[in-house]
PDB file of C-alpha atoms in Angstrom:
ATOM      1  CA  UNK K   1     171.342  32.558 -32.185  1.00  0.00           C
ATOM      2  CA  UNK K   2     172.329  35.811 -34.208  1.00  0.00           C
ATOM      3  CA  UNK K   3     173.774  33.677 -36.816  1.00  0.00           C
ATOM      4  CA  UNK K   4     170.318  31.818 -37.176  1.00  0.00           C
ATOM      5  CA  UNK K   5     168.639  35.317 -36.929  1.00  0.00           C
ATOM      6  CA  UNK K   6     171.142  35.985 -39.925  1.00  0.00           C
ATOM      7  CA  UNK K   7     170.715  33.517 -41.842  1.00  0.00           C
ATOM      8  CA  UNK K   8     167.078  32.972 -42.444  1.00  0.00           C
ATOM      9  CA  UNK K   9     166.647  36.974 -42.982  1.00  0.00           C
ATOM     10  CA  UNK K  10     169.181  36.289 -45.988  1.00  0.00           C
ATOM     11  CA  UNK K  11     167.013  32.912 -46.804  1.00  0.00           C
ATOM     12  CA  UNK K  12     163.966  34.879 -46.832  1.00  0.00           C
ATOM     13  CA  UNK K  13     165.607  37.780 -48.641  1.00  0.00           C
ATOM     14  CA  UNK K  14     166.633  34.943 -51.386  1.00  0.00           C
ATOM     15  CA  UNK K  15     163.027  33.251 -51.518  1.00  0.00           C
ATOM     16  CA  UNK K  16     161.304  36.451 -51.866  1.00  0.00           C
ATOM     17  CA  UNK K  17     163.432  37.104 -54.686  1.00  0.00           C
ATOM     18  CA  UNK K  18     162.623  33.900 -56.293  1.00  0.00           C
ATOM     19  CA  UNK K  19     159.298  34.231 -55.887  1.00  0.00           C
ATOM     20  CA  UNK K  20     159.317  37.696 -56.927  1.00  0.00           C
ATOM     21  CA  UNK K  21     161.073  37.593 -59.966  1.00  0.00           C
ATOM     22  CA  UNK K  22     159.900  33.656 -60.638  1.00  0.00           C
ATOM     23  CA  UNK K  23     155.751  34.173 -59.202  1.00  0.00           C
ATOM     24  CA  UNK K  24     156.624  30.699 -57.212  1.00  0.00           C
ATOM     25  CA  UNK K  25     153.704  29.923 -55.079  1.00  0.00           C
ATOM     26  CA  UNK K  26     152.977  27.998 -52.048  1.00  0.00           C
ATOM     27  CA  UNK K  27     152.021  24.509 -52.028  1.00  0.00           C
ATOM     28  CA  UNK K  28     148.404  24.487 -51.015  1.00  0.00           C
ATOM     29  CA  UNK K  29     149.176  22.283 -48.290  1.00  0.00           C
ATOM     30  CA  UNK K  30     152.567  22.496 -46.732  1.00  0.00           C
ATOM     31  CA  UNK K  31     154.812  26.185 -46.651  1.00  0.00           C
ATOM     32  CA  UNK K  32     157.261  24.887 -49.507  1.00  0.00           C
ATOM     33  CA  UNK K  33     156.747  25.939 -53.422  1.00  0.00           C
ATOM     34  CA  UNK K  34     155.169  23.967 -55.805  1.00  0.00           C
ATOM     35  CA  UNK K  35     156.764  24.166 -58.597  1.00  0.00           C
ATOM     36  CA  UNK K  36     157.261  23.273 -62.687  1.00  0.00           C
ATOM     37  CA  UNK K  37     159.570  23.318 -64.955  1.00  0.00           C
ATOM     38  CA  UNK K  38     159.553  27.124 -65.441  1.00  0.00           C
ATOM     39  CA  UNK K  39     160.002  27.647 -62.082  1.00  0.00           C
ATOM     40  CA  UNK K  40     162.698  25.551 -61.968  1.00  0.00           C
ATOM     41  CA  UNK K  41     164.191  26.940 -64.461  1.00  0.00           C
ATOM     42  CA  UNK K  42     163.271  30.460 -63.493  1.00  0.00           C
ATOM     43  CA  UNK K  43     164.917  29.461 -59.692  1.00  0.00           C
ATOM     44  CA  UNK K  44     168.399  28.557 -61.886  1.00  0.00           C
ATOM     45  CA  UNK K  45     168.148  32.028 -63.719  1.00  0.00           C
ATOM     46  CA  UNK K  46     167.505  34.074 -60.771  1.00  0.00           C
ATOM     47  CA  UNK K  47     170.455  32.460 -58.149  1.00  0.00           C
ATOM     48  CA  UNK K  48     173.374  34.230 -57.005  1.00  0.00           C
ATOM     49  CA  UNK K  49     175.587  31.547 -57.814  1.00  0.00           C
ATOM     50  CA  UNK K  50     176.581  30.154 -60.853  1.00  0.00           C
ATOM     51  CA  UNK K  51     174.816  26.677 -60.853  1.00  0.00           C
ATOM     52  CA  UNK K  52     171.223  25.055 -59.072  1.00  0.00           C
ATOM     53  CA  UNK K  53     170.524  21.391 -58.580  1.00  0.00           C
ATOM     54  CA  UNK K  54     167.759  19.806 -57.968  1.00  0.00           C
ATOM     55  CA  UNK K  55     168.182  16.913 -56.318  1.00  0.00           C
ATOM     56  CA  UNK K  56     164.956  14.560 -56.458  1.00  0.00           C
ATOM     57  CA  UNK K  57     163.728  13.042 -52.930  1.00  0.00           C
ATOM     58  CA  UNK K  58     161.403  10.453 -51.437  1.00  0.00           C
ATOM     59  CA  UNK K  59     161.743  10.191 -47.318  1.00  0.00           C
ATOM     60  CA  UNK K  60     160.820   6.189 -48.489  1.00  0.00           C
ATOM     61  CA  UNK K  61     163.727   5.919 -51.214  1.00  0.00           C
ATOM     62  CA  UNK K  62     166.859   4.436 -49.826  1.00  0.00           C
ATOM     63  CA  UNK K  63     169.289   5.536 -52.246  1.00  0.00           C
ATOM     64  CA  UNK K  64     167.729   9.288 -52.064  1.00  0.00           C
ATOM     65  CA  UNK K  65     168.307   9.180 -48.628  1.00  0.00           C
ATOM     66  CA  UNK K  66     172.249   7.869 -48.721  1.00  0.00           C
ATOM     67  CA  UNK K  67     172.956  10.332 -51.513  1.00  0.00           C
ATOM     68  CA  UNK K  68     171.580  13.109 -49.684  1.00  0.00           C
ATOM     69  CA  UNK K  69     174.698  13.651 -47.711  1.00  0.00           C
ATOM     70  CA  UNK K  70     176.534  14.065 -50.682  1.00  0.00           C
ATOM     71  CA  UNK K  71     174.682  16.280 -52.668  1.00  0.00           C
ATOM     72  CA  UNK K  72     174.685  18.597 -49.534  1.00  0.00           C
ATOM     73  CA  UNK K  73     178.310  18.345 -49.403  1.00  0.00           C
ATOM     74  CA  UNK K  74     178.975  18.800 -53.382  1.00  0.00           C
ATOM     75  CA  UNK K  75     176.626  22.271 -52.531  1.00  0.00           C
ATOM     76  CA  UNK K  76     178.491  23.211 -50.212  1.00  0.00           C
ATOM     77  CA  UNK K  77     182.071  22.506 -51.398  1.00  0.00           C
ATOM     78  CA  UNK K  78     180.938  23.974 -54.957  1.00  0.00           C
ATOM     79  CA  UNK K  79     178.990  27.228 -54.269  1.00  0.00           C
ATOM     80  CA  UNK K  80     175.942  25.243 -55.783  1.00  0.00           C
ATOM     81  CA  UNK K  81     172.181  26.784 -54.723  1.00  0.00           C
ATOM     82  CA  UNK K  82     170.944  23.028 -53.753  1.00  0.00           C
ATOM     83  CA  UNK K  83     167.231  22.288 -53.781  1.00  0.00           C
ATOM     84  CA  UNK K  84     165.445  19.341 -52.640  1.00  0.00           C
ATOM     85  CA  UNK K  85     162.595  18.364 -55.057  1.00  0.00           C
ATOM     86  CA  UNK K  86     160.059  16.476 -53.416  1.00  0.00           C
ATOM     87  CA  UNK K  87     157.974  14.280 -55.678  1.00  0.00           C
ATOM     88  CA  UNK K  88     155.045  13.305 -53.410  1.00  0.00           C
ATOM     89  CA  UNK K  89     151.334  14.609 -53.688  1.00  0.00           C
ATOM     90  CA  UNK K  90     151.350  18.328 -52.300  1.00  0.00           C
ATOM     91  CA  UNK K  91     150.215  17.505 -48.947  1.00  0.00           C
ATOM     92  CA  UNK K  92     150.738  13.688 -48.782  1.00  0.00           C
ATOM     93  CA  UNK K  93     151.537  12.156 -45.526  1.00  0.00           C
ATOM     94  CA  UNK K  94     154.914  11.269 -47.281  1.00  0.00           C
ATOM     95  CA  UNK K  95     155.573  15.064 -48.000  1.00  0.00           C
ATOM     96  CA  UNK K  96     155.185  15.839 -44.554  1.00  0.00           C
ATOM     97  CA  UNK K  97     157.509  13.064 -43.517  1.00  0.00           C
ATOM     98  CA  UNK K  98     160.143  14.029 -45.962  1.00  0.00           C
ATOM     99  CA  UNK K  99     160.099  17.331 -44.960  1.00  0.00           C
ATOM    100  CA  UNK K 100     160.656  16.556 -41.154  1.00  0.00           C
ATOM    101  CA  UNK K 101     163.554  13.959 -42.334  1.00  0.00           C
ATOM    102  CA  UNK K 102     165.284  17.114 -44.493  1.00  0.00           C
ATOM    103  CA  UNK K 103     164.983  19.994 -41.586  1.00  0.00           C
ATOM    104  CA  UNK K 104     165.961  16.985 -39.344  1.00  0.00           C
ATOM    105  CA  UNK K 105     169.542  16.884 -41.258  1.00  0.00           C
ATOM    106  CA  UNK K 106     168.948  20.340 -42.334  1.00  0.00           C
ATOM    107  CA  UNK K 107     167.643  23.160 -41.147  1.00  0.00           C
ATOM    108  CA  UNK K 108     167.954  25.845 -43.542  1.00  0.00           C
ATOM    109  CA  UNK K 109     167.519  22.753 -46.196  1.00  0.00           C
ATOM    110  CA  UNK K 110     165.911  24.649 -49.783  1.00  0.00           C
ATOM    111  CA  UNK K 111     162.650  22.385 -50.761  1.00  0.00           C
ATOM    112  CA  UNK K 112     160.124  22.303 -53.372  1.00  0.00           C
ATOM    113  CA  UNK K 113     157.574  19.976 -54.680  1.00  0.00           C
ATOM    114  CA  UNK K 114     156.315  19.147 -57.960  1.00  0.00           C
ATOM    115  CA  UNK K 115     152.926  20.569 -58.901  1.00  0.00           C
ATOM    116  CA  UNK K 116     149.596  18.264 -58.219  1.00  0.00           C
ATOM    117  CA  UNK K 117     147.749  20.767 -60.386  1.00  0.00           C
ATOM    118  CA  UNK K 118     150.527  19.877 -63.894  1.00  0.00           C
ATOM    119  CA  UNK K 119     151.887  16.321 -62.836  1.00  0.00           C
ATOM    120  CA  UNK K 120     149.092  15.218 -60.912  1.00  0.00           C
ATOM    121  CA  UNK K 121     149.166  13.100 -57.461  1.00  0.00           C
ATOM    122  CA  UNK K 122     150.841   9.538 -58.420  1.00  0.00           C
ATOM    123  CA  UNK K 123     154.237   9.796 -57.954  1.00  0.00           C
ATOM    124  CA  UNK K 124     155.220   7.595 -60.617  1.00  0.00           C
ATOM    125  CA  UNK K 125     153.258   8.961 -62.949  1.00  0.00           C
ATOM    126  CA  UNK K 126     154.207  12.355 -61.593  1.00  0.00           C
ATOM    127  CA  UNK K 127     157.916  11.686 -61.654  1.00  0.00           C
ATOM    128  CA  UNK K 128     157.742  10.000 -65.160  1.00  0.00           C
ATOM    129  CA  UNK K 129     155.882  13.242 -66.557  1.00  0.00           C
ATOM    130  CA  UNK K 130     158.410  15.396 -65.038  1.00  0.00           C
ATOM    131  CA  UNK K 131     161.540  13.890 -66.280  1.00  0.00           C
ATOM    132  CA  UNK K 132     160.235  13.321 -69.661  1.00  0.00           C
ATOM    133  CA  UNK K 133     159.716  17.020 -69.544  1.00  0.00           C
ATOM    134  CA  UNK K 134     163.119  18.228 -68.085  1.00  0.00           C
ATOM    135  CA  UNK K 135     165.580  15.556 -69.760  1.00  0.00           C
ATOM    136  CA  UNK K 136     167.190  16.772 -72.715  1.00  0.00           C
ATOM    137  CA  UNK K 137     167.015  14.860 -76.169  1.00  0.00           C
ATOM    138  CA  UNK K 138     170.327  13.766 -76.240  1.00  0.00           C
ATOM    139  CA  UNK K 139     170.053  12.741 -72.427  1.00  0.00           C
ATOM    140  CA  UNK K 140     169.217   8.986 -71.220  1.00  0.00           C
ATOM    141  CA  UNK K 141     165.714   9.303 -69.967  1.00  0.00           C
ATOM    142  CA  UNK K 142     165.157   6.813 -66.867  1.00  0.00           C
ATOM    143  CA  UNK K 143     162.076   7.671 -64.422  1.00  0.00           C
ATOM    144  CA  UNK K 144     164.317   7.475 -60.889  1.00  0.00           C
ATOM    145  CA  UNK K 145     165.084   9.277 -58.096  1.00  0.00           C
ATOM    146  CA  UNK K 146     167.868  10.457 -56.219  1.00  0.00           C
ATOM    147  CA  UNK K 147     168.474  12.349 -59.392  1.00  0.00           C
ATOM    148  CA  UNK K 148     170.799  15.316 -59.699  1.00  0.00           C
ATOM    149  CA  UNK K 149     169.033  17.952 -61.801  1.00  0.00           C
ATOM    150  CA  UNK K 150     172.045  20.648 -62.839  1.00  0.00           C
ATOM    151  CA  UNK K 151     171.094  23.857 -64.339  1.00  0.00           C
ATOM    152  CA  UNK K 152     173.476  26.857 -64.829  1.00  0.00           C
ATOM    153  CA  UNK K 153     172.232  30.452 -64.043  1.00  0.00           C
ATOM    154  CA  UNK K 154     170.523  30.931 -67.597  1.00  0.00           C
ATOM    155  CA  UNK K 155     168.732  28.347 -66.928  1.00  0.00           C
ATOM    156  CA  UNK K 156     170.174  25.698 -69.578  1.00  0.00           C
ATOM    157  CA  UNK K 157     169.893  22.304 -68.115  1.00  0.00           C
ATOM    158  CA  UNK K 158     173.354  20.610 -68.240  1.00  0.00           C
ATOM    159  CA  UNK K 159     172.718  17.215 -66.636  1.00  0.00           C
ATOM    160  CA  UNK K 160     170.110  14.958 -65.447  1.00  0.00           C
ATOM    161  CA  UNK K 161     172.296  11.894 -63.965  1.00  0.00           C
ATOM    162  CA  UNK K 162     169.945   8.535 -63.623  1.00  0.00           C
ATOM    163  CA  UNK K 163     171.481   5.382 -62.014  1.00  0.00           C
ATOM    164  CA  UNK K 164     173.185   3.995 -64.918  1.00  0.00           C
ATOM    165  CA  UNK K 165     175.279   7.126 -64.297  1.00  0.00           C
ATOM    166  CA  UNK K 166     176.752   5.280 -61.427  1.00  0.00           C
ATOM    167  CA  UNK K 167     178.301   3.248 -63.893  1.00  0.00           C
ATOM    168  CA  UNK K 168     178.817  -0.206 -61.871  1.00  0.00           C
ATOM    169  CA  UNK K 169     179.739   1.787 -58.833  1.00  0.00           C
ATOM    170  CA  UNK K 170     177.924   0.748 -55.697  1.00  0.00           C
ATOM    171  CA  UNK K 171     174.899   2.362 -55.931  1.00  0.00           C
ATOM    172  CA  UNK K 172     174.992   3.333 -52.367  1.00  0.00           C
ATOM    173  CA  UNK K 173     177.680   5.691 -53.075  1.00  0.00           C
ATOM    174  CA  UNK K 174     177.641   8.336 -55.612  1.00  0.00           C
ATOM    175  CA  UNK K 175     180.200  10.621 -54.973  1.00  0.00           C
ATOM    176  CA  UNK K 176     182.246   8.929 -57.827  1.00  0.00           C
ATOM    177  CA  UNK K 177     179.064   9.691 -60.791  1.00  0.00           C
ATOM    178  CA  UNK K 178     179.140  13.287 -59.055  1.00  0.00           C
ATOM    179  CA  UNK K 179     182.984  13.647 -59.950  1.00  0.00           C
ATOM    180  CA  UNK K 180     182.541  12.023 -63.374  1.00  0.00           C
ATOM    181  CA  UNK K 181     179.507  13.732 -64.653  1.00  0.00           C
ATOM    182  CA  UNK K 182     178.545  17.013 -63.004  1.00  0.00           C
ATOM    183  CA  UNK K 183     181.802  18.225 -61.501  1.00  0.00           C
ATOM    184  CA  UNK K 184     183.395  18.686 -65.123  1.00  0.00           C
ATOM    185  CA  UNK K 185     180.380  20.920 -66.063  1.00  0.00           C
ATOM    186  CA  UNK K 186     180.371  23.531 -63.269  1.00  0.00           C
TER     187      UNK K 186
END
């Protein structure tokens, strides 16, 4: 219990740092950020580690789901601030849902969503809006999910993986496109 106690007075400490520095802001209709871009990028600049993901989530996507896992893991082993990016309407039934799957696996589990207000409510239009925003020129830009977002703590982006990353793997694992293309850059 004291190590619970601990923890989310240092989570809290780190949030209100975030959104001090950063000016994050609630989602207007669940207790997670909403978040752009600049946020994002603002969330990379201000950890106390040396690299964020983003890892992009839907509670209905089955390959989001397996690869969770993994990117939790990667975290973990890595000293990697890992956030969950939710790309549901703020307040969706989905949202909700996703967000009892991630405490479910995770309690302490980092999320944010994209902002209705920038990207709108349709999640393919809001996910296609957002990674046409946040993949770099010389990146492949594909419109999936279960996409590892890597930023380093100035806030360059250094890789947004897609599933032709995978490279013929099976695309229900993929640890092997996390050794190949974002282990090499941390």
């Amino acid at each position: 219990m004291k190590n619970r106690i601990l923890f989310f007075i240092l989570l809290f400490t780190f949030l209100s740092n975030a959104q001090e520095n950063c000016n994050l802001q609630f989602s207007k209709k669940d207790e997670i950020y909403a978040i752009d871009t600049k946020d994002l990028k603002c969330i990379a600049e201000n950890s106390k580690t040396k690299n964020t993901i983003f890892f992009t989530f839907g509670v209905w996507c089955k390959p989001c789901r397996l690869h969770l896992p993994n990117a939790i893991q990667f975290s973990i082993e890595n000293n990697i601030d890992l956030y969950i990016l939710l790309v549901e309407a703020e307040g969706d039934e989905k949202t909700k849902e996703a967000i009892k799957y991630l405490k479910g696996i995770k309690e302490d589990i980092k999320i944010v969503i994209l902002k209705d207000e920038l990207y709108g409510t349709k999640r393919s239009e809001k996910n296609k809006k957002f990674v046409t925003e946040i993949t770099p020129k010389d990146f492949e830009n594909i419109d999936d999910y279960s996409k590892y977002i890597l930023l380093n703590n100035k806030g360059e982006i250094l890789m947004v993986t897609n599933w032709k990353d995978n490279n013929g793997n099976d695309w229900r694992d993929d640890s092997k496109m996390i050794q190949k293309k974002i282990l090499p850059l941390l």
